[in-house]
Amino acid sequence: MTISMRRLRMNPVLREALREHRIHRESLILPLFVVEEESMAGSIFSFPGMERFSLQALPEALEEIVSLGLRMVLLFGIPRKKDPQGERAYREDGVVQQALRIGKSVAPSLLYITDVCLCGYTTHGHCGIVVDGRVDNEATLPVLAEIALSHVRAGADMVAPSSMMDGQVRAIRRRLDEAGFAHIPIMAYSAKYASAFYGPFREVACSRPQFGDRRSYQMDFGNRWEALREVALDIEEGADIVMVKPALLYLDVIREIREHFQVPVAAYSVSGEYAMVKTAAQEGFLEEKPAVLELLTAIKRAGADLLITYYAREIAQWEDIR
Ligand code: PBG
């Protein structure tokens, strides 16, 4: 008889024992949106199942997250007001900074990661400082460093620069080191593609660009080697973890990075990926739980160590995840 895995698969104990990749709570990162303006809190139509938390509602939400066994959150802030320079992104009393202080006091066991970017804070909605109608890379770097430092001072355990400016990791690393925060790691959004799958996120974060698009700084989805180059540069600049975003359509990129570099890889299963499954499940076209587990396990199989997913809370509620 030929040698086959069938004999092993037929036995459920062996089938499970031999599974190479699985989802576990400890490697999930839950994105959280925090609003400064209480009236903006609550659910939003274009992002089913997700909500914005007010600072007042945050303690309860964080306690629930801890009770579910989740360990890591990624914070996004939505300020009360925006301005062209995104000044509210680095104020001591900014929304993320306040959220961090609250989080550290009510749920100190969680790991707090912060998104370091400008798009949610600028009136034009771009991820950098705009000079003469263009996103100015050099002018943006010190601002990003300032944002990261303000997050760390407020309690962030790790910062995640997502603006795709060249040199952002180095600028942030230097600033943190100088300020005595050499121990704080950086998770860089290294291979971030200009994607149509960020739609629901931009609604919830109010970060849609008001002119043009992000293709001058985010990567072209037709490219692969460029991702390796971005990752190599970020590692050289001091990234401790590199990220691929989106995840589902970029499994080849995740795999290739895993094989080329000895560094932890995070994958961000973005809002559009979540929305596809969520809405299909709500319509009854897909069975949600197996679809989610298959999708996220595939991202792990591709080579991701950490998964950023809007499904983290639901997954943690499923007793028998495997
Ligand atoms: C900020 C940022 C974006 C996301 C996370 N950080 C999107 C963007 O470029 O507009 C998207 C995440 C998602 O869609 O879930 N630059």
PDB file of C-alpha atoms in Angstrom, residues 49-186:
ATOM      1  CA  GLY A  49     -19.230  44.611  14.231  1.00  0.00           C
ATOM      2  CA  MET A  50     -16.579  47.217  15.016  1.00  0.00           C
ATOM      3  CA  GLU A  51     -17.026  50.218  17.209  1.00  0.00           C
ATOM      4  CA  ARG A  52     -15.296  53.366  18.286  1.00  0.00           C
ATOM      5  CA  PHE A  53     -14.700  53.640  22.008  1.00  0.00           C
ATOM      6  CA  SER A  54     -14.877  56.848  23.972  1.00  0.00           C
ATOM      7  CA  LEU A  55     -12.244  57.384  26.646  1.00  0.00           C
ATOM      8  CA  GLN A  56     -15.027  56.903  29.188  1.00  0.00           C
ATOM      9  CA  ALA A  57     -15.974  53.513  27.756  1.00  0.00           C
ATOM     10  CA  LEU A  58     -12.388  52.329  27.410  1.00  0.00           C
ATOM     11  CA  PRO A  59     -11.847  50.808  30.885  1.00  0.00           C
ATOM     12  CA  GLU A  60     -14.745  48.412  30.506  1.00  0.00           C
ATOM     13  CA  ALA A  61     -13.684  47.437  26.995  1.00  0.00           C
ATOM     14  CA  LEU A  62     -10.109  46.770  28.075  1.00  0.00           C
ATOM     15  CA  GLU A  63     -11.175  44.698  31.051  1.00  0.00           C
ATOM     16  CA  GLU A  64     -13.281  42.552  28.765  1.00  0.00           C
ATOM     17  CA  ILE A  65     -10.365  42.123  26.368  1.00  0.00           C
ATOM     18  CA  VAL A  66      -8.153  40.952  29.222  1.00  0.00           C
ATOM     19  CA  SER A  67     -10.828  38.563  30.462  1.00  0.00           C
ATOM     20  CA  LEU A  68     -10.963  36.950  27.004  1.00  0.00           C
ATOM     21  CA  GLY A  69      -7.282  36.112  27.215  1.00  0.00           C
ATOM     22  CA  LEU A  70      -6.118  38.584  24.594  1.00  0.00           C
ATOM     23  CA  ARG A  71      -2.723  40.121  25.264  1.00  0.00           C
ATOM     24  CA  MET A  72      -2.122  42.880  22.730  1.00  0.00           C
ATOM     25  CA  VAL A  73      -4.019  45.863  21.375  1.00  0.00           C
ATOM     26  CA  LEU A  74      -3.160  48.293  18.595  1.00  0.00           C
ATOM     27  CA  LEU A  75      -4.485  51.764  19.324  1.00  0.00           C
ATOM     28  CA  PHE A  76      -5.776  54.245  16.776  1.00  0.00           C
ATOM     29  CA  GLY A  77      -6.965  57.664  17.883  1.00  0.00           C
ATOM     30  CA  ILE A  78      -9.604  59.862  16.350  1.00  0.00           C
ATOM     31  CA  PRO A  79      -9.056  63.444  17.502  1.00  0.00           C
ATOM     32  CA  ARG A  80     -11.742  66.023  18.147  1.00  0.00           C
ATOM     33  CA  LYS A  81     -10.161  68.409  15.664  1.00  0.00           C
ATOM     34  CA  LYS A  82      -7.727  68.105  12.784  1.00  0.00           C
ATOM     35  CA  ASP A  83      -5.257  70.606  11.365  1.00  0.00           C
ATOM     36  CA  PRO A  84      -2.898  70.626   8.366  1.00  0.00           C
ATOM     37  CA  GLN A  85       0.133  69.674  10.478  1.00  0.00           C
ATOM     38  CA  GLY A  86      -1.577  66.992  12.561  1.00  0.00           C
ATOM     39  CA  GLU A  87      -0.513  68.625  15.802  1.00  0.00           C
ATOM     40  CA  ARG A  88      -2.991  66.712  17.911  1.00  0.00           C
ATOM     41  CA  ALA A  89      -1.132  63.519  17.119  1.00  0.00           C
ATOM     42  CA  TYR A  90       1.681  64.316  19.542  1.00  0.00           C
ATOM     43  CA  ARG A  91       0.071  66.365  22.263  1.00  0.00           C
ATOM     44  CA  GLU A  92       0.407  65.127  25.790  1.00  0.00           C
ATOM     45  CA  ASP A  93      -3.357  65.282  26.125  1.00  0.00           C
ATOM     46  CA  GLY A  94      -3.988  63.765  22.680  1.00  0.00           C
ATOM     47  CA  VAL A  95      -6.531  60.993  22.443  1.00  0.00           C
ATOM     48  CA  VAL A  96      -4.059  58.107  22.149  1.00  0.00           C
ATOM     49  CA  GLN A  97      -1.934  59.513  24.963  1.00  0.00           C
ATOM     50  CA  GLN A  98      -4.985  59.741  27.205  1.00  0.00           C
ATOM     51  CA  ALA A  99      -6.093  56.256  26.188  1.00  0.00           C
ATOM     52  CA  LEU A 100      -2.659  54.882  27.081  1.00  0.00           C
ATOM     53  CA  ARG A 101      -2.722  56.399  30.527  1.00  0.00           C
ATOM     54  CA  ILE A 102      -6.186  54.996  31.150  1.00  0.00           C
ATOM     55  CA  GLY A 103      -5.167  51.605  29.758  1.00  0.00           C
ATOM     56  CA  LYS A 104      -2.025  51.384  31.831  1.00  0.00           C
ATOM     57  CA  SER A 105      -3.975  52.066  34.991  1.00  0.00           C
ATOM     58  CA  VAL A 106      -7.007  49.825  34.411  1.00  0.00           C
ATOM     59  CA  ALA A 107      -5.453  46.994  32.370  1.00  0.00           C
ATOM     60  CA  PRO A 108      -1.690  47.079  32.915  1.00  0.00           C
ATOM     61  CA  SER A 109      -1.180  43.501  31.777  1.00  0.00           C
ATOM     62  CA  LEU A 110      -2.036  44.294  28.154  1.00  0.00           C
ATOM     63  CA  LEU A 111       0.674  45.161  25.662  1.00  0.00           C
ATOM     64  CA  TYR A 112      -0.126  48.532  24.135  1.00  0.00           C
ATOM     65  CA  ILE A 113       0.978  49.105  20.565  1.00  0.00           C
ATOM     66  CA  THR A 114       0.277  52.429  18.895  1.00  0.00           C
ATOM     67  CA  ASP A 115      -0.117  53.295  15.241  1.00  0.00           C
ATOM     68  CA  VAL A 116       2.248  56.149  14.451  1.00  0.00           C
ATOM     69  CA  CYS A 117       0.850  58.086  11.522  1.00  0.00           C
ATOM     70  CA  LEU A 118      -0.663  61.414  10.591  1.00  0.00           C
ATOM     71  CA  CYS A 119      -3.606  60.553   8.349  1.00  0.00           C
ATOM     72  CA  GLY A 120      -6.158  60.560  11.168  1.00  0.00           C
ATOM     73  CA  TYR A 121      -4.959  63.943  12.410  1.00  0.00           C
ATOM     74  CA  THR A 122      -4.449  66.020   9.288  1.00  0.00           C
ATOM     75  CA  THR A 123      -7.221  67.942   7.552  1.00  0.00           C
ATOM     76  CA  HIS A 124      -5.972  66.691   4.169  1.00  0.00           C
ATOM     77  CA  GLY A 125      -5.966  63.084   5.392  1.00  0.00           C
ATOM     78  CA  HIS A 126      -2.479  62.240   4.148  1.00  0.00           C
ATOM     79  CA  CYS A 127       0.039  60.291   6.187  1.00  0.00           C
ATOM     80  CA  GLY A 128       2.623  63.062   6.108  1.00  0.00           C
ATOM     81  CA  ILE A 129       3.186  66.797   6.084  1.00  0.00           C
ATOM     82  CA  VAL A 130       2.024  68.345   2.816  1.00  0.00           C
ATOM     83  CA  VAL A 131       4.240  70.987   1.200  1.00  0.00           C
ATOM     84  CA  ASP A 132       3.195  72.501  -2.117  1.00  0.00           C
ATOM     85  CA  GLY A 133       0.507  69.887  -2.623  1.00  0.00           C
ATOM     86  CA  ARG A 134       2.903  66.978  -2.089  1.00  0.00           C
ATOM     87  CA  VAL A 135       3.611  64.741   0.874  1.00  0.00           C
ATOM     88  CA  ASP A 136       7.065  65.829   2.024  1.00  0.00           C
ATOM     89  CA  ASN A 137       9.052  62.875   3.296  1.00  0.00           C
ATOM     90  CA  GLU A 138      11.801  64.835   5.100  1.00  0.00           C
ATOM     91  CA  ALA A 139       9.428  67.256   6.774  1.00  0.00           C
ATOM     92  CA  THR A 140       7.380  64.352   8.081  1.00  0.00           C
ATOM     93  CA  LEU A 141      10.175  62.405   9.813  1.00  0.00           C
ATOM     94  CA  PRO A 142      10.661  64.619  12.891  1.00  0.00           C
ATOM     95  CA  VAL A 143       6.901  64.779  13.364  1.00  0.00           C
ATOM     96  CA  LEU A 144       6.606  60.996  13.323  1.00  0.00           C
ATOM     97  CA  ALA A 145       9.459  60.770  15.833  1.00  0.00           C
ATOM     98  CA  GLU A 146       7.647  63.252  18.056  1.00  0.00           C
ATOM     99  CA  ILE A 147       4.407  61.259  17.852  1.00  0.00           C
ATOM    100  CA  ALA A 148       6.182  58.020  18.727  1.00  0.00           C
ATOM    101  CA  LEU A 149       7.944  59.619  21.678  1.00  0.00           C
ATOM    102  CA  SER A 150       4.713  61.110  22.995  1.00  0.00           C
ATOM    103  CA  HIS A 151       3.082  57.672  22.816  1.00  0.00           C
ATOM    104  CA  VAL A 152       5.942  56.022  24.662  1.00  0.00           C
ATOM    105  CA  ARG A 153       5.958  58.729  27.326  1.00  0.00           C
ATOM    106  CA  ALA A 154       2.252  58.058  27.822  1.00  0.00           C
ATOM    107  CA  GLY A 155       2.890  54.333  28.243  1.00  0.00           C
ATOM    108  CA  ALA A 156       3.066  52.650  24.812  1.00  0.00           C
ATOM    109  CA  ASP A 157       4.951  49.344  24.960  1.00  0.00           C
ATOM    110  CA  MET A 158       5.671  49.245  21.234  1.00  0.00           C
ATOM    111  CA  VAL A 159       5.212  51.705  18.374  1.00  0.00           C
ATOM    112  CA  ALA A 160       4.086  50.874  14.862  1.00  0.00           C
ATOM    113  CA  PRO A 161       4.983  53.492  12.246  1.00  0.00           C
ATOM    114  CA  SER A 162       2.544  53.151   9.347  1.00  0.00           C
ATOM    115  CA  SER A 163       3.044  56.196   7.158  1.00  0.00           C
ATOM    116  CA  MET A 164       5.513  54.519   4.755  1.00  0.00           C
ATOM    117  CA  MET A 165       7.863  57.510   4.811  1.00  0.00           C
ATOM    118  CA  ASP A 166      11.444  56.595   3.950  1.00  0.00           C
ATOM    119  CA  GLY A 167      13.614  56.725   7.041  1.00  0.00           C
ATOM    120  CA  GLN A 168      10.735  56.685   9.526  1.00  0.00           C
ATOM    121  CA  VAL A 169      12.097  53.747  11.506  1.00  0.00           C
ATOM    122  CA  ARG A 170      15.526  55.342  11.879  1.00  0.00           C
ATOM    123  CA  ALA A 171      14.066  58.704  12.876  1.00  0.00           C
ATOM    124  CA  ILE A 172      11.866  57.097  15.519  1.00  0.00           C
ATOM    125  CA  ARG A 173      14.598  54.763  16.811  1.00  0.00           C
ATOM    126  CA  ARG A 174      16.997  57.678  17.295  1.00  0.00           C
ATOM    127  CA  ARG A 175      14.455  59.815  19.057  1.00  0.00           C
ATOM    128  CA  LEU A 176      13.414  57.018  21.405  1.00  0.00           C
ATOM    129  CA  ASP A 177      17.023  56.101  22.180  1.00  0.00           C
ATOM    130  CA  GLU A 178      17.956  59.698  22.943  1.00  0.00           C
ATOM    131  CA  ALA A 179      15.007  60.021  25.281  1.00  0.00           C
ATOM    132  CA  GLY A 180      15.983  56.907  27.231  1.00  0.00           C
ATOM    133  CA  PHE A 181      13.570  54.477  25.587  1.00  0.00           C
ATOM    134  CA  ALA A 182      16.049  52.166  23.920  1.00  0.00           C
ATOM    135  CA  HIS A 183      14.098  49.200  25.275  1.00  0.00           C
ATOM    136  CA  ILE A 184      10.898  50.019  23.376  1.00  0.00           C
ATOM    137  CA  PRO A 185      10.573  47.943  20.198  1.00  0.00           C
ATOM    138  CA  ILE A 186       9.365  49.114  16.808  1.00  0.00           C
TER     139      ILE A 186
END
